XYZ file of C-alpha atoms in Angstrom:
584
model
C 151.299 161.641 80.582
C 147.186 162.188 80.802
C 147.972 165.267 78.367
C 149.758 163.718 75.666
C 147.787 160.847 76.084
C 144.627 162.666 75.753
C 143.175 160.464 79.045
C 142.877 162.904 81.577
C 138.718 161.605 81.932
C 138.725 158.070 81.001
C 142.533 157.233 82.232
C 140.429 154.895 85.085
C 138.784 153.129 81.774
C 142.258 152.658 79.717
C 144.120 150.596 82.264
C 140.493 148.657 83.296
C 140.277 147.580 79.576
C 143.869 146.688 78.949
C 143.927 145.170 82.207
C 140.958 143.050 81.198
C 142.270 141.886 77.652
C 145.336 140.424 78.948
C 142.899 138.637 81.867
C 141.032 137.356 79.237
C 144.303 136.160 77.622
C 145.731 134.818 80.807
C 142.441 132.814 81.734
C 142.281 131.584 77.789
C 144.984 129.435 77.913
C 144.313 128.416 81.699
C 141.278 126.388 79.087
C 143.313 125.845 76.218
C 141.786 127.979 74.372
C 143.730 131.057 72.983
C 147.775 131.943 72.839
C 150.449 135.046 72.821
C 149.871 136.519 76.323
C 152.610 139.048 75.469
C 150.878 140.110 72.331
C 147.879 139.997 73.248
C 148.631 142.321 76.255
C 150.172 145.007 73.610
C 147.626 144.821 70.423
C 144.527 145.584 72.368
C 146.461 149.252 73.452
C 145.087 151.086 70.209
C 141.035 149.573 70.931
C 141.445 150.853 74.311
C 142.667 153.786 73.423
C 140.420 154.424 70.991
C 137.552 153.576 73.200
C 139.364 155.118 76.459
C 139.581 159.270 74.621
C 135.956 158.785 72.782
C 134.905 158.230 76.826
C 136.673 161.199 77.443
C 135.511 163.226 75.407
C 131.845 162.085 75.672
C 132.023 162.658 79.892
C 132.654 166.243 79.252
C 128.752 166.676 78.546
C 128.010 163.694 81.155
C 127.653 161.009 77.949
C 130.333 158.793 78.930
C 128.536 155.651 80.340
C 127.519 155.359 76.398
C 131.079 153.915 76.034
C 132.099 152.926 79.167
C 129.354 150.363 79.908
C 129.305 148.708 76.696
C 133.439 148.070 76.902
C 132.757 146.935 80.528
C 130.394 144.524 79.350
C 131.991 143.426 76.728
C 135.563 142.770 78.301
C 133.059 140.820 80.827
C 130.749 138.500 78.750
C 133.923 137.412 76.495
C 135.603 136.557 80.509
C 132.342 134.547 81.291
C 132.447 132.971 77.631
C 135.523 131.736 78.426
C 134.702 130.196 81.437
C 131.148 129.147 80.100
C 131.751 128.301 76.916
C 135.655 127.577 76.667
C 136.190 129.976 74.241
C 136.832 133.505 72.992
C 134.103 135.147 71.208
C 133.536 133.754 67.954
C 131.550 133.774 65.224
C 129.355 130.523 66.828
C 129.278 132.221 70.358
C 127.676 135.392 68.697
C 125.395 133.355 66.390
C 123.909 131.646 69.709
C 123.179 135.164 70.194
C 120.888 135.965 66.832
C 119.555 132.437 67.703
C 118.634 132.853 70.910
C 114.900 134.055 71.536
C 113.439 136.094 74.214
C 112.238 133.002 76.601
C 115.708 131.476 75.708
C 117.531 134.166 76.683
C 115.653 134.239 80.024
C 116.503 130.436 80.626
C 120.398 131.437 79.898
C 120.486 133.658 82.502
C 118.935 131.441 84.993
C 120.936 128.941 84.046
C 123.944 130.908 83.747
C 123.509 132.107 87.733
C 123.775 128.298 88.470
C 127.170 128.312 86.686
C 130.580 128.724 88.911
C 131.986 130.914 86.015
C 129.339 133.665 86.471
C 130.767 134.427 89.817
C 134.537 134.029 88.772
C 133.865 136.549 85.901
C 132.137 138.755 88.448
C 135.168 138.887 90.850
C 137.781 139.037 88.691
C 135.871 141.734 86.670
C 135.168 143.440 90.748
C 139.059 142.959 91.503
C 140.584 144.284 88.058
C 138.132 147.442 88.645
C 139.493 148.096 91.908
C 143.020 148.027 90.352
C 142.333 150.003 87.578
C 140.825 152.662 90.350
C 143.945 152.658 92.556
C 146.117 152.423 89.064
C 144.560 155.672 87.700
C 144.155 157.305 91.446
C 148.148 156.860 91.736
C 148.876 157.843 88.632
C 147.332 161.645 89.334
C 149.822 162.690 92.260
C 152.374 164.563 91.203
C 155.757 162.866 90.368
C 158.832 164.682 92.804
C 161.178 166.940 90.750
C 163.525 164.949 90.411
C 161.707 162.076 88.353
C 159.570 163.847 86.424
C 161.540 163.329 83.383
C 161.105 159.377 83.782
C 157.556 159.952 83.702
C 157.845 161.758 80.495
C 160.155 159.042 79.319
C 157.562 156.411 80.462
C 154.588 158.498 78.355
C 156.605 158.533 75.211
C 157.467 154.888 75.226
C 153.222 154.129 76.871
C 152.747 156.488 73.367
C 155.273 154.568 71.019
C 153.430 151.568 72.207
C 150.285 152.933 71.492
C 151.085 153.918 67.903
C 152.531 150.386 66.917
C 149.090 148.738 68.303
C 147.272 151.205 65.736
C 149.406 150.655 63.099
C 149.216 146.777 63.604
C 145.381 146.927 64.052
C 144.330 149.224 60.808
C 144.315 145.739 58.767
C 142.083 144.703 60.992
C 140.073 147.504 60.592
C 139.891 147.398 56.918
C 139.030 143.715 56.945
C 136.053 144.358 59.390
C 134.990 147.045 56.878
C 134.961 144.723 54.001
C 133.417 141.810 56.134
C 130.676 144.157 56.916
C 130.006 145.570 53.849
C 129.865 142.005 52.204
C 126.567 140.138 51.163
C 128.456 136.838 51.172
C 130.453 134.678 54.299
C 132.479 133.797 51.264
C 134.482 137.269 51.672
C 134.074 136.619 55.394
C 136.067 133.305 55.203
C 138.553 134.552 53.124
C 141.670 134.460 54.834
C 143.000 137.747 53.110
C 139.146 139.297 54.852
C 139.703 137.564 57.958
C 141.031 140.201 60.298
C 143.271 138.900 62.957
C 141.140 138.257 65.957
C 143.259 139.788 68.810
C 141.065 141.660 71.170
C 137.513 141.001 72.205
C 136.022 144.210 70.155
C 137.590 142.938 67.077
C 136.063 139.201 67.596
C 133.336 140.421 68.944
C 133.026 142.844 65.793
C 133.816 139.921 63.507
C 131.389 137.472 64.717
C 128.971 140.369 64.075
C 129.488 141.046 60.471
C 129.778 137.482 59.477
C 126.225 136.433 60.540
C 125.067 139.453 59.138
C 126.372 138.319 55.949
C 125.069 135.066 56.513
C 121.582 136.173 56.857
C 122.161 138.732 53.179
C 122.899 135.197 51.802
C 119.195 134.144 51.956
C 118.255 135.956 48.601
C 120.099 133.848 46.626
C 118.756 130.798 49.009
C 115.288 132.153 48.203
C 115.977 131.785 44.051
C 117.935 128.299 43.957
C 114.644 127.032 45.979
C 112.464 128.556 43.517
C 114.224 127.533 40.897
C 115.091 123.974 41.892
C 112.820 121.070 39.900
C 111.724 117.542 40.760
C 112.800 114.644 38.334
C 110.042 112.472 39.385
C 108.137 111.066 42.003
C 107.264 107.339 43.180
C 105.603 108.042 46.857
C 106.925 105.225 48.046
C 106.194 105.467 51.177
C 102.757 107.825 51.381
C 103.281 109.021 54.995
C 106.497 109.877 56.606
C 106.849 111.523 60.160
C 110.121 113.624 60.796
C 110.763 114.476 64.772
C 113.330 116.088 65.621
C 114.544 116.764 69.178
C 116.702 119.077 70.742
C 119.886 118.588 72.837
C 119.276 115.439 73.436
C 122.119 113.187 74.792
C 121.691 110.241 74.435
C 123.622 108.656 76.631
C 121.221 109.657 79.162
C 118.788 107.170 77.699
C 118.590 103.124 77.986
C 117.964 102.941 74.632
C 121.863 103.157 73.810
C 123.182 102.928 77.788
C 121.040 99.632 79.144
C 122.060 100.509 82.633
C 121.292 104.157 82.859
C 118.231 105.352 84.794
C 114.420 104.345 82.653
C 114.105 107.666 80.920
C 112.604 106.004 77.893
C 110.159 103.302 78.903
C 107.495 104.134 76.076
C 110.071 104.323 73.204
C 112.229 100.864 74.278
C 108.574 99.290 74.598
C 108.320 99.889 70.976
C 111.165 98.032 70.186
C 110.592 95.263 72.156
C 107.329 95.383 69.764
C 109.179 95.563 66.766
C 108.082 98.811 65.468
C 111.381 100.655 66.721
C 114.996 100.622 65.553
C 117.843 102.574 66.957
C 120.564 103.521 65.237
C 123.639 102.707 67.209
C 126.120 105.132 65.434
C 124.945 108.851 64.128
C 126.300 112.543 65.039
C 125.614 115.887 64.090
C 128.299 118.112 62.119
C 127.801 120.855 64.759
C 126.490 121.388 67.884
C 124.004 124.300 67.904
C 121.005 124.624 66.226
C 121.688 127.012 63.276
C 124.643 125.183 61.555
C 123.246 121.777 62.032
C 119.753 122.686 61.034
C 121.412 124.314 57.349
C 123.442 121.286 57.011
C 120.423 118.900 57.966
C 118.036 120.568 55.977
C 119.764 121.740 52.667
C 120.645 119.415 49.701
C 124.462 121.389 49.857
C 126.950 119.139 51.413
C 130.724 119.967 52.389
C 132.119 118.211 49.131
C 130.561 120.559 46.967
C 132.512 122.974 44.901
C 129.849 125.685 45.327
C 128.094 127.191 48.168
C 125.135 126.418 49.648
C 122.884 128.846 48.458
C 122.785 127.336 45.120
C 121.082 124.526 46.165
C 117.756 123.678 47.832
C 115.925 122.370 51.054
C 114.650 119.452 51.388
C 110.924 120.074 52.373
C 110.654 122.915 49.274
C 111.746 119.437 47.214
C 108.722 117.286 48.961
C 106.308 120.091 48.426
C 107.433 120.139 44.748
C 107.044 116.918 44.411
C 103.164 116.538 45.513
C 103.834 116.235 49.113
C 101.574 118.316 51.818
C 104.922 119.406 53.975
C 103.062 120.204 57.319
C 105.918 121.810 59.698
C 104.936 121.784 63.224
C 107.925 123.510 65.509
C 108.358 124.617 69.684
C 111.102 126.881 68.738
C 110.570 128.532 65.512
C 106.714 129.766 64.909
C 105.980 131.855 62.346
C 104.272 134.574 65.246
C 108.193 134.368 66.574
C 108.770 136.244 63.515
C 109.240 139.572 65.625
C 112.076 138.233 67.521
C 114.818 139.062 65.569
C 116.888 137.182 68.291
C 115.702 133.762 66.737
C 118.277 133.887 64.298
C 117.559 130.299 62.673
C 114.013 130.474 62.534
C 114.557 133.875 60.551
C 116.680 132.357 58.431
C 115.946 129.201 56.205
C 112.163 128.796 58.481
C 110.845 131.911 59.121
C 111.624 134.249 56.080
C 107.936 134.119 54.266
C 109.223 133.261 51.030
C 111.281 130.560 52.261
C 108.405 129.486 54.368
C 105.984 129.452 51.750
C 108.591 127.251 49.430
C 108.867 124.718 51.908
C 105.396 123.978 53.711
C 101.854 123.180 53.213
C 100.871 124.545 56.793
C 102.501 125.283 59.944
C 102.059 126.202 63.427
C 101.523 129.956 64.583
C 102.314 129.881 68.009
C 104.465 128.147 70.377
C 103.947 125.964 74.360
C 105.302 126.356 77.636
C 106.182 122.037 76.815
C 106.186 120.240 73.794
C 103.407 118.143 74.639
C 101.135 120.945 74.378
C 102.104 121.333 70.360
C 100.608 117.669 69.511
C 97.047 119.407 69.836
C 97.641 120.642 66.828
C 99.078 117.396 64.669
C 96.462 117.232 61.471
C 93.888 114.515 62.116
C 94.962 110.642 60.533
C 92.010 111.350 57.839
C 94.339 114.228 56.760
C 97.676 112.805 57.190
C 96.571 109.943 55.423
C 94.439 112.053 52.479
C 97.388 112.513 50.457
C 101.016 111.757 50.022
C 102.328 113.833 53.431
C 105.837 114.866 55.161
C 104.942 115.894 58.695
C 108.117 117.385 60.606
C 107.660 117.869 64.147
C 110.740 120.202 65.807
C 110.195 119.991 69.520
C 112.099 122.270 72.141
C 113.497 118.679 73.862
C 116.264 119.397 76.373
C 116.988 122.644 75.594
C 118.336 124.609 79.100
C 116.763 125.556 81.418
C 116.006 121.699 81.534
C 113.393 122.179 84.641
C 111.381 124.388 82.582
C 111.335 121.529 80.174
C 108.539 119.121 81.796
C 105.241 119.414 83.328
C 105.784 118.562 87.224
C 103.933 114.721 86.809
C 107.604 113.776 85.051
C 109.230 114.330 87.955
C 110.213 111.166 88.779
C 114.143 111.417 89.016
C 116.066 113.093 91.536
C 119.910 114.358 92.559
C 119.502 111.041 94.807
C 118.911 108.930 91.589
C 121.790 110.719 89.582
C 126.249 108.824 89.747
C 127.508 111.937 88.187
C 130.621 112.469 90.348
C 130.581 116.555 88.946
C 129.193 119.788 90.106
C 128.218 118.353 93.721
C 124.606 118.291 94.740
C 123.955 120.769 92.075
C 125.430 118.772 89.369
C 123.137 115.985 90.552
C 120.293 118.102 91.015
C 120.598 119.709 87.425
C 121.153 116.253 85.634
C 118.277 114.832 87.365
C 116.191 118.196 85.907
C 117.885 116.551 82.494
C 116.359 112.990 83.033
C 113.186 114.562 83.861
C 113.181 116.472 80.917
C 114.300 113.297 78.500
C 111.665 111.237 80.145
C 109.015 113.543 79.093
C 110.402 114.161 75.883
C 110.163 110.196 75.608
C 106.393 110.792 76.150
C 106.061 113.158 73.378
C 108.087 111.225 70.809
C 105.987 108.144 71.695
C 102.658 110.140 71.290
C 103.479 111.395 67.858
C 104.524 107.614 66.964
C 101.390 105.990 68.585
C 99.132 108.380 66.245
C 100.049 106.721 63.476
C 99.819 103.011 64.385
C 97.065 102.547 62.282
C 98.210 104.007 59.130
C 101.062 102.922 56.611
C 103.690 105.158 57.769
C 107.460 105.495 59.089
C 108.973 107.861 61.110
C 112.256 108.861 62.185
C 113.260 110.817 65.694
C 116.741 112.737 65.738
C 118.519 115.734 67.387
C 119.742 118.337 66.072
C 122.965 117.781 68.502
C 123.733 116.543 71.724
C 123.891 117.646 75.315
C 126.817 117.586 77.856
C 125.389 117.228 81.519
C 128.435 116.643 83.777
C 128.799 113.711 82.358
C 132.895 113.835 82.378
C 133.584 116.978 83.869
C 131.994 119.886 85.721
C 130.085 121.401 82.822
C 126.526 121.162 81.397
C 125.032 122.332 78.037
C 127.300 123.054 74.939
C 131.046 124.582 74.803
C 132.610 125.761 71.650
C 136.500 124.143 72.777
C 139.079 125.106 70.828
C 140.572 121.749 70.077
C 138.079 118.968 70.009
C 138.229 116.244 72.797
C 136.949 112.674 72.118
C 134.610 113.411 75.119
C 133.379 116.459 73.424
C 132.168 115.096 70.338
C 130.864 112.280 72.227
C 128.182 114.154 74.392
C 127.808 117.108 72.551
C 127.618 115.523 68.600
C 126.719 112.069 68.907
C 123.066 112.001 68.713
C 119.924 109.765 68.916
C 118.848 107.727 65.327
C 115.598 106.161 65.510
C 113.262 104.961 63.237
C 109.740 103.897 63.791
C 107.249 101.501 61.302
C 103.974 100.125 61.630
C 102.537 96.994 61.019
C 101.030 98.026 58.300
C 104.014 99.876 56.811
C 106.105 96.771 57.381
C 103.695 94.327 55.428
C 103.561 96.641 52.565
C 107.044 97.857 52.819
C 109.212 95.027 52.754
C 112.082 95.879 51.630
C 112.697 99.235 53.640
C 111.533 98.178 56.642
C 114.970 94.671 55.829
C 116.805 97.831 55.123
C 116.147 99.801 57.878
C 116.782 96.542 60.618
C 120.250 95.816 58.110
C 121.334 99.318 58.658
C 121.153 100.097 62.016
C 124.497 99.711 63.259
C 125.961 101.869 60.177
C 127.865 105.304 60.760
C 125.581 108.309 59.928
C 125.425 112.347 59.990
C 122.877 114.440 59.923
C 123.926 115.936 57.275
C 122.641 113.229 55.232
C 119.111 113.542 56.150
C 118.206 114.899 53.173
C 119.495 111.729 50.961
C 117.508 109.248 53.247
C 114.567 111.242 53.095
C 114.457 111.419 49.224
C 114.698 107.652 49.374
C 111.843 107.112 51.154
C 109.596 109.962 49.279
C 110.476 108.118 45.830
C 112.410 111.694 44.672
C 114.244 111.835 41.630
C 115.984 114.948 42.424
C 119.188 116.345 41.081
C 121.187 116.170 44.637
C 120.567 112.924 45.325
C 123.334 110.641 46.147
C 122.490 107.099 46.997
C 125.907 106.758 48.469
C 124.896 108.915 51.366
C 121.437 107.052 51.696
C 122.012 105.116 54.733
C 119.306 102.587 53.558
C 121.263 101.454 50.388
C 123.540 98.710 49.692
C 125.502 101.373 47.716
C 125.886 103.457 50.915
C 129.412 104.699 51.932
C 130.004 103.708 55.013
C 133.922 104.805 54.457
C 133.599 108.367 54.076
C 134.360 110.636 56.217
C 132.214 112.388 58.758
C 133.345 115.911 59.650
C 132.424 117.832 62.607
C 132.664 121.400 63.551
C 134.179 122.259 60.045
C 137.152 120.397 60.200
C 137.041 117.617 62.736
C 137.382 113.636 61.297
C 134.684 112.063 64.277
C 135.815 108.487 63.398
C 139.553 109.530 63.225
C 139.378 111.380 66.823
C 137.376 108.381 67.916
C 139.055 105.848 66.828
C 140.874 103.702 69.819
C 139.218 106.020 72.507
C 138.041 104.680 75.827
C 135.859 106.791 77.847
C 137.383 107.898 81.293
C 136.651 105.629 83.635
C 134.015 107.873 86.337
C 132.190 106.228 89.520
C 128.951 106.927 87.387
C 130.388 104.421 84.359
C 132.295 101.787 86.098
């Protein structure tokens, strides 16, 4: 068999991988997340193969650990994905790769050691090793005389097997060629370019080429910015303040759960004042940072009939239009630049050209906690110099949520926390999550409080939510599937708030009616950009005033999709939320 097979070095690695794929498989739909355990036990025989002989071949001059470990790990992170994330690899799980920086990286591991499905990827991986070993370590003795033509029967049909895999997965391998030879996700989205996603090298392989093409798309970004024009310009209001969070769930605050623990004493205090309105009903289309930050910051919707690279951001627009565009961020500094890990902020923030489209002046450097970045908001004399759009991107909740507050916010603890999940660890981590929203409660409330002499508004939102075992035993963000009504409400529904001061409310009537009249209407980030425009006085070719949540013309009917495809009112609709010891 080993000498038809060509596997006489590596035949310890061939059964280890195809062992793996179909434990992959097998654990997949224990999650409900993937199908065809027969077929997906066969297709992945031509990868391993593949992989398996170029082993072999490389161990004859001691080079074989070049292909060995990477399958090993490989076959292992997609098992821990699975458990971790509830999914396969896709082309999301691989772009929280690219968008994953060095210090976030670090936090993922730590956090990931805290996770059950670490360990249950490590001894499953340990146990189907020690198969494989005795597999390939019975598979040398010789067979008696008498049988030896079964085992030649046996390595034609292992061969004929073989072949059919190969056969099946050369489409595959000519639609990962195109995909990665393609400037555009367009081709990459094409179902007749979409290779069929059947073993973890070829998902792992796809997810690969199609942020690469994703990131080829920013030249074209870089000339529809350039090239976009103003209309005209009212300034109507002179000073507007953008914040936006990170991860935040915000069900873990009072301001939309009354009885949860006091994570946000500063901001409720403000609208006890008056001066703060939260919006009861507003979710993000995705929920990680990249795709909600393109959505939230580009004037391209989902009902366009082009892509969006053809159309603009909204702070290039601003700065167009006479605004200073000051972009102060904890994730995405321009010295980050070197990372290439930080996928987004190499993208549509950190690309100079882009950069230089979109802001006045920015921030450098980033802080061990948000907090820290306020030294360096511009002075009120220079906010309030000239017409100004100040956006403030803060590192919020992000995991590893105790690295996310100084120790004087530690005020909650696992004895505080209901959650039912993930024992005294659950509780332990959640109250590391409180912690982390109280202080980012703190920060919000500083950036507000520095304006409260000036005529200005601002508005604090996240770029998505957070799950933190609030209906099951899982934390952070998962990438299910099939959408849950329990998903979208932890991990997309987000915090709306906006914030006015006295003086901004005497000389802006009207917005600040609209603003109270509007609070209870459906939004998604994805509309930012409209609402913004409003408030700047923008004439801008983009604009829709149906998807300005401040208008009376607003559509409060349309549809609000999520992860691509998902109707959020439609899944919600009629939905009660399990009933938990920690909710009644």
């Amino acid at each position: 068999m080993k000498e038809i097979l060509l596997l006489k070095e590596s035949r310890t690695l061939m059964i280890f991988s195809v062992l793996m794929c179909y434990v992959i498989t097998l654990t997949s739909n224990l999650t409900g997340t993937w199908t065809d355990p027969f077929l997906s036990f066969l297709l992945p025989l031509f990868d391993c193969y593949l992989l398996s002989v170029l082993a072999g071949i490389l161990k004859k001059i001691r080079l074989g650990f070049l292909v060995s470990i990477p399958v090993v790990a490989v076959l292992f992170a997609e098992l821990f994905t699975v458990f971790f994330y509830h999914t396969n690899f896709t082309i999301y799980v691989v772009l929280l790769l690219f968008e994953t920086n060095t210090q976030e990286s670090t936090e993922f591991v730590h956090a990931a050691l805290t996770h059950p499905g670490l360990w249950n990827a490590v001894a499953i991986t340990g146990l189907t090793g020690v198969v494989a070993w005795w597999l390939a370590r019975l598979s040398r003795k010789p067979l008696p005389a008498g049988k030896v033509r079964y085992g030649r029967m046996l390595s034609i049909v292992l061969f004929a097997l073989i072949a059919w895999s190969g056969v099946r997965q050369m489409s595959a391998y000519y639609k990962l060629f195109r995909c990665f030879t393609s400037a555009s996700t367009t081709v990459c989205n094409d179902v007749h370019y979409i290779p069929h996603l059947n073993t973890p090298f070829v998902r792992l392989a796809y997810g690969a080429a199609y942020n690469m093409a994703s990131a080829a798309e920013l030249d074209v970004l870089e000339r529809s910015v350039a090239a976009a024009a103003v209309d005209s310009c009212s300034y109507r209001c002179p000073l507007i303040v953008l914040v936006i969070g990170e991860s935040y769930n915000k069900h873990h605050s009072p301001l939309y759960e009354p009885d949860y623990l006091p994570t946000a004493p500063l901001l409720q205090q403000q609208r006890e004042q008056g001066r703060l309105v939260a919006y009861t009903d507003a979710v993000a289309p995705f929920n990680f940072t990249s795709n909600a930050f393109k959505y939230m910051f580009s004037t391209w919707d989902e009902t366009c009939s082009d892509e969006w690279t053809k159309h603009s951001l909204f702070p290039a627009v601003f700065k167009k239009a006479g605004y200073c565009v000051d972009f102060l961020t904890n994730q995405f500094a321009m010295a980050q630049t070197a990372d290439m890990w930080d996928f987004a902020g190499a993208t549509i923030f950190n690309r100079h050209e882009l950069s230089d489209l979109q802001f006045t002046h920015r921030n450098t450097g980033i802080y061990e906690f948000d907090g820290e970045l306020l030294g360096e908001l511009p002075s009120v004399d220079s906010l309030t110099a000239r017409p100004t759009l100040l956006i403030v991107h803060l590192r919020g909740q992000h995991v590893s949520y105790e690295n996310r507050y100084p120790k004087e916010f530690s005020r909650f603890t696992s004895d505080d926390e209901k959650t039912p999940f993930g024992g005294k660890a659950g509780r332990q981590m959640a109250a590391h999550y409180d912690n982390a929203t109280l202080y980012d409660d703190y920060v919000v409330n500083t950036v507000f409080d520095r304006l409260k002499a000036t005529d200005a508004i601002g508005i604090f939102l996240s770029d998505h939510g957070e799950e933190v075992y609030d209906w099951r035993d899982q934390f952070e963000r998962t990438n299910e599937r099939t959408m849950t009504p329990e998903v979208a409400r932890y991990q997309y529904e987000i915090p709306l708030m906006f914030y006015m001061t006295d003086t901004f409310r005497l000389r802006h009537p009207d917005v600040a009616e609209a603003v109270a009249a509007a609070a209870d209407r459906p939004f998604i980030s994805s509309d930012l950009c409209h609402l913004l425009f409003y408030l700047g006085g923008i004439g801008f070719a983009d604009y829709q005033e149906k998807r300005n949540i401040l208008s009376p013309r607003y559509d409060c009917s349309r549809k609000r999709i999520i992860d691509f495809e998902v109707d959020y009112d439609a899944l919600m609709k009629g939905f009660s939320e399990r009933k938990t010891p920690e909710n009644g």
